[in-house]
Short mmCIF file of N, CA, C and O in Angstrom, two decimals:
data_model
loop_
_atom_site.label_atom_id
_atom_site.label_comp_id
_atom_site.label_asym_id
_atom_site.label_seq_id
_atom_site.Cartn_x
_atom_site.Cartn_y
_atom_site.Cartn_z
N GLU A 1 0.20 -42.56 -15.21
CA GLU A 1 1.12 -41.47 -15.53
C GLU A 1 0.38 -40.36 -16.30
O GLU A 1 0.63 -39.19 -16.07
N LEU A 2 -0.50 -40.78 -17.19
CA LEU A 2 -1.29 -39.81 -17.94
C LEU A 2 -2.20 -39.02 -17.01
O LEU A 2 -2.36 -37.81 -17.16
N GLN A 3 -2.78 -39.72 -16.03
CA GLN A 3 -3.64 -39.07 -15.02
C GLN A 3 -2.84 -38.04 -14.23
O GLN A 3 -3.30 -36.93 -13.98
N GLN A 4 -1.62 -38.38 -13.86
CA GLN A 4 -0.76 -37.48 -13.10
C GLN A 4 -0.42 -36.24 -13.92
O GLN A 4 -0.43 -35.12 -13.41
N LYS A 5 -0.12 -36.42 -15.20
CA LYS A 5 0.19 -35.29 -16.08
C LYS A 5 -1.02 -34.38 -16.24
O LYS A 5 -0.89 -33.15 -16.24
N ALA A 6 -2.20 -34.95 -16.32
CA ALA A 6 -3.43 -34.17 -16.44
C ALA A 6 -3.67 -33.35 -15.17
O ALA A 6 -4.06 -32.18 -15.24
N GLU A 7 -3.42 -33.95 -14.02
CA GLU A 7 -3.58 -33.24 -12.75
C GLU A 7 -2.56 -32.11 -12.63
O GLU A 7 -2.88 -31.03 -12.14
N GLU A 8 -1.33 -32.36 -13.06
CA GLU A 8 -0.30 -31.33 -13.05
C GLU A 8 -0.68 -30.16 -13.95
O GLU A 8 -0.52 -28.99 -13.58
N ALA A 9 -1.18 -30.50 -15.12
CA ALA A 9 -1.59 -29.47 -16.07
C ALA A 9 -2.73 -28.64 -15.49
O ALA A 9 -2.74 -27.40 -15.61
N GLU A 10 -3.68 -29.30 -14.85
CA GLU A 10 -4.81 -28.58 -14.23
C GLU A 10 -4.31 -27.68 -13.10
O GLU A 10 -4.76 -26.54 -12.96
N SER A 11 -3.37 -28.20 -12.31
CA SER A 11 -2.82 -27.41 -11.21
C SER A 11 -2.07 -26.18 -11.74
O SER A 11 -2.22 -25.08 -11.21
N LEU A 12 -1.29 -26.37 -12.79
CA LEU A 12 -0.57 -25.26 -13.39
C LEU A 12 -1.53 -24.24 -14.00
O LEU A 12 -1.31 -23.03 -13.93
N GLN A 13 -2.62 -24.72 -14.58
CA GLN A 13 -3.63 -23.83 -15.16
C GLN A 13 -4.28 -22.99 -14.07
O GLN A 13 -4.48 -21.78 -14.26
N MET A 14 -4.59 -23.59 -12.93
CA MET A 14 -5.18 -22.84 -11.82
C MET A 14 -4.19 -21.81 -11.28
O MET A 14 -4.57 -20.68 -10.97
N GLU A 15 -2.93 -22.20 -11.17
CA GLU A 15 -1.90 -21.26 -10.69
C GLU A 15 -1.74 -20.09 -11.65
O GLU A 15 -1.62 -18.94 -11.22
N LEU A 16 -1.76 -20.38 -12.94
CA LEU A 16 -1.67 -19.33 -13.94
C LEU A 16 -2.86 -18.38 -13.84
O LEU A 16 -2.70 -17.16 -13.93
N GLN A 17 -4.04 -18.91 -13.62
CA GLN A 17 -5.23 -18.09 -13.48
C GLN A 17 -5.13 -17.19 -12.24
O GLN A 17 -5.49 -16.01 -12.28
N MET A 18 -4.61 -17.75 -11.13
CA MET A 18 -4.44 -16.95 -9.92
C MET A 18 -3.42 -15.83 -10.14
O MET A 18 -3.61 -14.70 -9.69
N LEU A 19 -2.33 -16.14 -10.86
CA LEU A 19 -1.33 -15.12 -11.14
C LEU A 19 -1.89 -14.02 -12.03
O LEU A 19 -1.60 -12.83 -11.83
N GLU A 20 -2.70 -14.38 -12.99
CA GLU A 20 -3.32 -13.39 -13.87
C GLU A 20 -4.28 -12.50 -13.09
O GLU A 20 -4.30 -11.28 -13.28
N THR A 21 -5.04 -13.09 -12.18
CA THR A 21 -5.94 -12.32 -11.33
C THR A 21 -5.16 -11.33 -10.48
O THR A 21 -5.53 -10.16 -10.35
N GLU A 22 -4.06 -11.77 -9.92
CA GLU A 22 -3.21 -10.91 -9.09
C GLU A 22 -2.59 -9.79 -9.92
O GLU A 22 -2.49 -8.65 -9.49
N ARG A 23 -2.19 -10.11 -11.15
CA ARG A 23 -1.62 -9.11 -12.04
C ARG A 23 -2.64 -8.02 -12.35
O ARG A 23 -2.31 -6.82 -12.32
N VAL A 24 -3.87 -8.41 -12.60
CA VAL A 24 -4.93 -7.43 -12.88
C VAL A 24 -5.19 -6.56 -11.66
O VAL A 24 -5.30 -5.35 -11.76
N ARG A 25 -5.22 -7.19 -10.48
CA ARG A 25 -5.46 -6.44 -9.23
C ARG A 25 -4.34 -5.42 -9.02
O ARG A 25 -4.60 -4.26 -8.71
N LEU A 26 -3.11 -5.85 -9.21
CA LEU A 26 -1.98 -4.93 -9.03
C LEU A 26 -2.00 -3.81 -10.06
O LEU A 26 -1.64 -2.67 -9.76
N SER A 27 -2.44 -4.11 -11.25
CA SER A 27 -2.54 -3.09 -12.29
C SER A 27 -3.57 -2.03 -11.90
O SER A 27 -3.35 -0.83 -12.08
N LEU A 28 -4.70 -2.47 -11.34
CA LEU A 28 -5.72 -1.52 -10.88
C LEU A 28 -5.21 -0.66 -9.74
O LEU A 28 -5.46 0.55 -9.70
N VAL A 29 -4.49 -1.27 -8.82
CA VAL A 29 -3.92 -0.52 -7.69
C VAL A 29 -2.91 0.49 -8.21
O VAL A 29 -2.89 1.65 -7.77
N GLU A 30 -2.08 0.09 -9.17
CA GLU A 30 -1.09 1.00 -9.74
C GLU A 30 -1.76 2.20 -10.42
O GLU A 30 -1.33 3.34 -10.25
N GLU A 31 -2.82 1.94 -11.17
CA GLU A 31 -3.55 3.04 -11.83
C GLU A 31 -4.12 4.02 -10.81
O GLU A 31 -4.01 5.24 -10.96
N LYS A 32 -4.74 3.48 -9.75
CA LYS A 32 -5.34 4.34 -8.74
C LYS A 32 -4.26 5.12 -8.00
O LYS A 32 -4.43 6.30 -7.71
N LEU A 33 -3.13 4.49 -7.73
CA LEU A 33 -2.03 5.17 -7.06
C LEU A 33 -1.50 6.31 -7.92
O LEU A 33 -1.23 7.40 -7.41
N MET A 34 -1.37 6.09 -9.22
CA MET A 34 -0.91 7.15 -10.12
C MET A 34 -1.91 8.31 -10.12
O MET A 34 -1.50 9.48 -10.11
N ASP A 35 -3.21 8.02 -10.12
CA ASP A 35 -4.22 9.07 -10.07
C ASP A 35 -4.10 9.90 -8.79
O ASP A 35 -4.16 11.12 -8.81
N VAL A 36 -3.91 9.20 -7.66
CA VAL A 36 -3.77 9.89 -6.37
C VAL A 36 -2.50 10.75 -6.37
O VAL A 36 -2.53 11.90 -5.93
N LEU A 37 -1.40 10.21 -6.89
CA LEU A 37 -0.15 10.98 -6.92
C LEU A 37 -0.28 12.22 -7.80
O LEU A 37 0.26 13.28 -7.47
N GLU A 38 -0.98 12.10 -8.91
CA GLU A 38 -1.18 13.26 -9.78
C GLU A 38 -1.99 14.34 -9.06
O GLU A 38 -1.67 15.53 -9.15
N LEU A 39 -3.04 13.92 -8.34
CA LEU A 39 -3.83 14.90 -7.58
C LEU A 39 -3.00 15.56 -6.48
O LEU A 39 -3.10 16.77 -6.26
N LEU A 40 -2.20 14.77 -5.80
CA LEU A 40 -1.34 15.33 -4.75
C LEU A 40 -0.34 16.32 -5.34
O LEU A 40 -0.07 17.37 -4.75
N GLN A 41 0.17 16.02 -6.52
CA GLN A 41 1.11 16.93 -7.16
C GLN A 41 0.40 18.23 -7.56
O GLN A 41 0.95 19.32 -7.40
N GLN A 42 -0.83 18.13 -8.04
CA GLN A 42 -1.59 19.34 -8.39
C GLN A 42 -1.83 20.18 -7.15
O GLN A 42 -1.70 21.41 -7.19
N LEU A 43 -2.16 19.53 -6.03
CA LEU A 43 -2.38 20.27 -4.79
C LEU A 43 -1.08 20.92 -4.30
O LEU A 43 -1.10 22.03 -3.79
N ARG A 44 0.03 20.22 -4.46
CA ARG A 44 1.32 20.80 -4.07
C ARG A 44 1.60 22.04 -4.91
O ARG A 44 2.04 23.07 -4.40
N ASP A 45 1.31 21.96 -6.22
CA ASP A 45 1.52 23.11 -7.10
C ASP A 45 0.63 24.29 -6.71
O ASP A 45 0.97 25.44 -6.97
N LEU A 46 -0.51 23.99 -6.10
CA LEU A 46 -1.44 25.05 -5.67
C LEU A 46 -1.12 25.52 -4.24
O LEU A 46 -1.86 26.32 -3.68
N ASN A 47 -0.04 24.97 -3.67
CA ASN A 47 0.37 25.34 -2.30
C ASN A 47 -0.73 25.11 -1.28
O ASN A 47 -1.02 25.98 -0.47
N ILE A 48 -1.33 23.94 -1.31
CA ILE A 48 -2.37 23.61 -0.33
C ILE A 48 -1.74 23.59 1.06
O ILE A 48 -0.61 23.10 1.23
N PRO A 49 -2.42 24.16 2.04
CA PRO A 49 -1.87 24.13 3.40
C PRO A 49 -1.74 22.70 3.91
O PRO A 49 -2.58 21.84 3.64
N LYS A 50 -0.67 22.45 4.65
CA LYS A 50 -0.43 21.10 5.18
C LYS A 50 -1.58 20.67 6.09
O LYS A 50 -1.93 19.50 6.14
N ARG A 51 -2.18 21.61 6.78
CA ARG A 51 -3.29 21.31 7.67
C ARG A 51 -4.48 20.76 6.87
O ARG A 51 -5.11 19.79 7.27
N ALA A 52 -4.77 21.37 5.71
CA ALA A 52 -5.88 20.91 4.87
C ALA A 52 -5.58 19.52 4.32
O ALA A 52 -6.46 18.65 4.28
N LEU A 53 -4.34 19.30 3.89
CA LEU A 53 -3.96 17.99 3.38
C LEU A 53 -4.05 16.94 4.49
O LEU A 53 -4.49 15.81 4.25
N GLY A 54 -3.64 17.31 5.69
CA GLY A 54 -3.74 16.40 6.83
C GLY A 54 -5.18 16.04 7.13
O GLY A 54 -5.49 14.88 7.45
N LYS A 55 -6.10 17.01 7.02
CA LYS A 55 -7.52 16.72 7.25
C LYS A 55 -8.05 15.74 6.21
O LYS A 55 -8.83 14.85 6.53
N ILE A 56 -7.62 15.91 4.96
CA ILE A 56 -8.06 14.99 3.90
C ILE A 56 -7.56 13.58 4.20
O ILE A 56 -8.31 12.61 4.10
N LEU A 57 -6.30 13.47 4.59
CA LEU A 57 -5.73 12.17 4.89
C LEU A 57 -6.42 11.52 6.09
O LEU A 57 -6.76 10.33 6.06
N LEU A 58 -6.63 12.29 7.15
CA LEU A 58 -7.30 11.75 8.33
C LEU A 58 -8.74 11.33 8.02
O LEU A 58 -9.21 10.31 8.50
N SER A 59 -9.42 12.10 7.20
CA SER A 59 -10.77 11.76 6.79
C SER A 59 -10.78 10.44 6.01
O SER A 59 -11.65 9.59 6.22
N THR A 60 -9.80 10.28 5.16
CA THR A 60 -9.68 9.04 4.38
C THR A 60 -9.45 7.85 5.29
O THR A 60 -10.12 6.82 5.18
N LEU A 61 -8.51 8.00 6.21
CA LEU A 61 -8.19 6.89 7.12
C LEU A 61 -9.38 6.56 8.02
O LEU A 61 -9.64 5.40 8.32
N GLU A 62 -10.12 7.58 8.44
CA GLU A 62 -11.30 7.35 9.27
C GLU A 62 -12.36 6.58 8.48
O GLU A 62 -13.00 5.67 9.01
N SER A 63 -12.54 6.94 7.22
CA SER A 63 -13.53 6.27 6.38
C SER A 63 -13.18 4.80 6.15
O SER A 63 -14.07 3.98 5.98
N CYS A 64 -11.90 4.50 6.15
CA CYS A 64 -11.45 3.14 5.84
C CYS A 64 -11.05 2.35 7.08
O CYS A 64 -10.42 1.29 6.97
N ARG A 65 -11.42 2.85 8.23
CA ARG A 65 -11.02 2.19 9.47
C ARG A 65 -11.60 0.78 9.57
O ARG A 65 -10.93 -0.16 9.96
N ASP A 66 -12.86 0.62 9.19
CA ASP A 66 -13.50 -0.69 9.19
C ASP A 66 -13.59 -1.18 7.75
O ASP A 66 -14.46 -0.74 7.00
N PRO A 67 -12.70 -2.09 7.36
CA PRO A 67 -12.67 -2.51 5.95
C PRO A 67 -13.98 -3.19 5.53
O PRO A 67 -14.61 -3.90 6.32
N GLN A 68 -14.37 -2.92 4.29
CA GLN A 68 -15.56 -3.54 3.72
C GLN A 68 -15.25 -4.99 3.38
O GLN A 68 -14.21 -5.27 2.80
N PRO A 69 -16.16 -5.91 3.71
CA PRO A 69 -15.90 -7.31 3.35
C PRO A 69 -15.86 -7.48 1.83
O PRO A 69 -16.65 -6.89 1.12
N GLY A 70 -14.89 -8.27 1.38
CA GLY A 70 -14.78 -8.55 -0.04
C GLY A 70 -14.02 -7.49 -0.83
O GLY A 70 -13.81 -7.64 -2.02
N LYS A 71 -13.61 -6.41 -0.20
CA LYS A 71 -12.85 -5.37 -0.90
C LYS A 71 -11.40 -5.40 -0.43
O LYS A 71 -11.13 -5.59 0.74
N ALA A 72 -10.49 -5.21 -1.36
CA ALA A 72 -9.08 -5.13 -1.00
C ALA A 72 -8.86 -3.82 -0.25
O ALA A 72 -9.22 -2.75 -0.74
N GLN A 73 -8.32 -3.89 0.96
CA GLN A 73 -8.19 -2.71 1.80
C GLN A 73 -7.30 -1.64 1.16
O GLN A 73 -7.62 -0.46 1.21
N LEU A 74 -6.20 -2.04 0.55
CA LEU A 74 -5.31 -1.07 -0.08
C LEU A 74 -6.05 -0.30 -1.17
O LEU A 74 -5.98 0.93 -1.24
N PHE A 75 -6.76 -1.00 -2.04
CA PHE A 75 -7.49 -0.34 -3.11
C PHE A 75 -8.58 0.55 -2.53
O PHE A 75 -8.81 1.65 -3.03
N GLU A 76 -9.24 0.09 -1.48
CA GLU A 76 -10.29 0.90 -0.85
C GLU A 76 -9.73 2.21 -0.30
O GLU A 76 -10.33 3.27 -0.49
N VAL A 77 -8.57 2.15 0.35
CA VAL A 77 -7.95 3.37 0.88
C VAL A 77 -7.56 4.31 -0.26
O VAL A 77 -7.84 5.51 -0.20
N LEU A 78 -6.93 3.77 -1.30
CA LEU A 78 -6.55 4.62 -2.43
C LEU A 78 -7.76 5.24 -3.12
O LEU A 78 -7.74 6.41 -3.48
N ASP A 79 -8.81 4.44 -3.28
CA ASP A 79 -10.02 4.94 -3.93
C ASP A 79 -10.67 6.04 -3.09
O ASP A 79 -11.07 7.08 -3.60
N THR A 80 -10.74 5.82 -1.78
CA THR A 80 -11.31 6.83 -0.89
C THR A 80 -10.47 8.10 -0.90
O THR A 80 -11.01 9.21 -0.97
N LEU A 81 -9.15 7.95 -0.85
CA LEU A 81 -8.26 9.11 -0.88
C LEU A 81 -8.43 9.86 -2.20
O LEU A 81 -8.48 11.09 -2.22
N TYR A 82 -8.55 9.13 -3.30
CA TYR A 82 -8.77 9.76 -4.60
C TYR A 82 -10.04 10.61 -4.59
O TYR A 82 -10.04 11.76 -5.02
N HIS A 83 -11.12 10.06 -4.05
CA HIS A 83 -12.39 10.80 -4.00
C HIS A 83 -12.31 12.00 -3.06
O HIS A 83 -12.89 13.06 -3.35
N GLU A 84 -11.61 11.84 -1.95
CA GLU A 84 -11.42 12.96 -1.02
C GLU A 84 -10.63 14.08 -1.70
O GLU A 84 -10.96 15.26 -1.56
N LEU A 85 -9.59 13.71 -2.43
CA LEU A 85 -8.77 14.71 -3.10
C LEU A 85 -9.53 15.40 -4.23
O LEU A 85 -9.40 16.61 -4.42
N THR A 86 -10.31 14.65 -4.99
CA THR A 86 -11.05 15.27 -6.10
C THR A 86 -12.13 16.21 -5.59
O THR A 86 -12.53 17.13 -6.31
N SER A 87 -12.58 16.00 -4.37
CA SER A 87 -13.60 16.90 -3.83
C SER A 87 -12.99 18.12 -3.14
O SER A 87 -13.70 18.98 -2.64
N CYS A 88 -11.66 18.21 -3.14
CA CYS A 88 -10.96 19.34 -2.52
C CYS A 88 -11.34 20.63 -3.26
O CYS A 88 -11.28 20.71 -4.48
N GLU A 89 -11.72 21.65 -2.50
CA GLU A 89 -12.16 22.92 -3.09
C GLU A 89 -11.08 23.57 -3.95
O GLU A 89 -11.38 24.17 -4.97
N LEU A 90 -9.82 23.48 -3.54
CA LEU A 90 -8.75 24.10 -4.31
C LEU A 90 -8.65 23.53 -5.72
O LEU A 90 -8.44 24.25 -6.67
N LEU A 91 -8.82 22.21 -5.84
CA LEU A 91 -8.76 21.60 -7.16
C LEU A 91 -9.97 21.97 -8.00
O LEU A 91 -9.88 22.12 -9.20
N GLN A 92 -11.11 22.13 -7.36
CA GLN A 92 -12.33 22.47 -8.09
C GLN A 92 -12.30 23.92 -8.55
O GLN A 92 -12.93 24.27 -9.54
N ARG A 93 -11.55 24.77 -7.85
CA ARG A 93 -11.44 26.18 -8.22
C ARG A 93 -10.34 26.41 -9.25
O ARG A 93 -10.22 27.50 -9.80
N GLN A 94 -9.53 25.39 -9.50
CA GLN A 94 -8.41 25.52 -10.44
C GLN A 94 -8.95 25.85 -11.83
O GLN A 94 -9.87 25.21 -12.31
N PRO A 95 -8.38 26.86 -12.48
CA PRO A 95 -8.84 27.22 -13.82
C PRO A 95 -8.71 26.05 -14.79
O PRO A 95 -7.77 25.28 -14.71
N LEU A 96 -9.66 25.95 -15.70
CA LEU A 96 -9.71 24.85 -16.65
C LEU A 96 -8.46 24.81 -17.53
O LEU A 96 -7.92 23.75 -17.79
N GLU A 97 -7.97 25.97 -17.96
CA GLU A 97 -6.79 25.99 -18.83
C GLU A 97 -5.59 25.38 -18.13
O GLU A 97 -4.83 24.64 -18.71
N LYS A 98 -5.41 25.72 -16.85
CA LYS A 98 -4.25 25.21 -16.12
C LYS A 98 -4.36 23.70 -15.95
O LYS A 98 -3.38 22.98 -16.08
N ALA A 99 -5.56 23.21 -15.69
CA ALA A 99 -5.76 21.77 -15.53
C ALA A 99 -5.47 21.04 -16.84
O ALA A 99 -4.84 19.99 -16.83
N GLN A 100 -5.89 21.62 -17.95
CA GLN A 100 -5.67 20.97 -19.23
C GLN A 100 -4.20 20.99 -19.61
O GLN A 100 -3.67 20.01 -20.10
N SER A 101 -3.53 22.12 -19.39
CA SER A 101 -2.11 22.18 -19.75
C SER A 101 -1.29 21.28 -18.84
O SER A 101 -0.31 20.69 -19.26
N HIS A 102 -1.71 21.13 -17.59
CA HIS A 102 -1.00 20.27 -16.64
C HIS A 102 -1.11 18.81 -17.08
O HIS A 102 -0.16 18.06 -16.97
N GLN A 103 -2.29 18.44 -17.60
CA GLN A 103 -2.48 17.06 -18.02
C GLN A 103 -1.77 16.77 -19.32
O GLN A 103 -1.44 15.63 -19.61
N SER A 104 -1.54 17.78 -20.15
CA SER A 104 -0.90 17.54 -21.43
C SER A 104 0.60 17.31 -21.29
O SER A 104 1.24 16.80 -22.21
N LEU A 105 1.19 17.67 -20.16
CA LEU A 105 2.61 17.43 -19.95
C LEU A 105 2.85 15.94 -19.77
O LEU A 105 1.97 15.21 -19.35
N SER A 106 4.07 15.51 -20.05
CA SER A 106 4.36 14.10 -19.80
C SER A 106 4.33 13.88 -18.31
O SER A 106 4.60 14.75 -17.50
N ASN A 107 3.97 12.67 -17.92
CA ASN A 107 3.78 12.34 -16.51
C ASN A 107 5.12 12.22 -15.80
O ASN A 107 5.87 11.28 -16.04
N PRO A 108 5.44 13.17 -14.90
CA PRO A 108 6.73 13.12 -14.21
C PRO A 108 6.76 12.06 -13.12
O PRO A 108 7.80 11.81 -12.53
N LEU A 109 5.64 11.40 -12.86
CA LEU A 109 5.59 10.40 -11.80
C LEU A 109 5.97 9.01 -12.28
O LEU A 109 6.18 8.13 -11.48
N VAL A 110 6.04 8.82 -13.59
CA VAL A 110 6.37 7.52 -14.12
C VAL A 110 7.86 7.28 -13.96
O VAL A 110 8.68 8.11 -14.32
N ILE A 111 8.20 6.16 -13.42
CA ILE A 111 9.58 5.80 -13.19
C ILE A 111 9.92 4.65 -14.13
O ILE A 111 9.27 3.62 -14.11
N SER A 112 10.93 4.83 -14.96
CA SER A 112 11.32 3.73 -15.84
C SER A 112 12.31 2.85 -15.12
O SER A 112 13.16 3.32 -14.38
N CYS A 113 12.18 1.57 -15.33
CA CYS A 113 13.08 0.61 -14.66
C CYS A 113 14.18 0.18 -15.59
O CYS A 113 14.00 -0.07 -16.71
#
């Protein structure tokens, strides 16, 4: 009976570790998604043409067509999209003051549950 309890405890410990790993992964995905949404909102405020945004999205999807082994595909797509958006000329031309004041506002993308 003691052996069985020890095995149960070990099994529960492994399950807890897997849940913690998943929680960390989801937290990273959530952070990257928030970064991407903030960049998209900045581009919307700059009235980026839909055609340019479509090119960025298609470029991202093309880059992620063949998933890298060992990488979570969702995180890879978000990370690639983030880098594509940050390299957008419109965002790089944005005046520094506007970027700083935009970041100082409270985040309108956060949804409270």
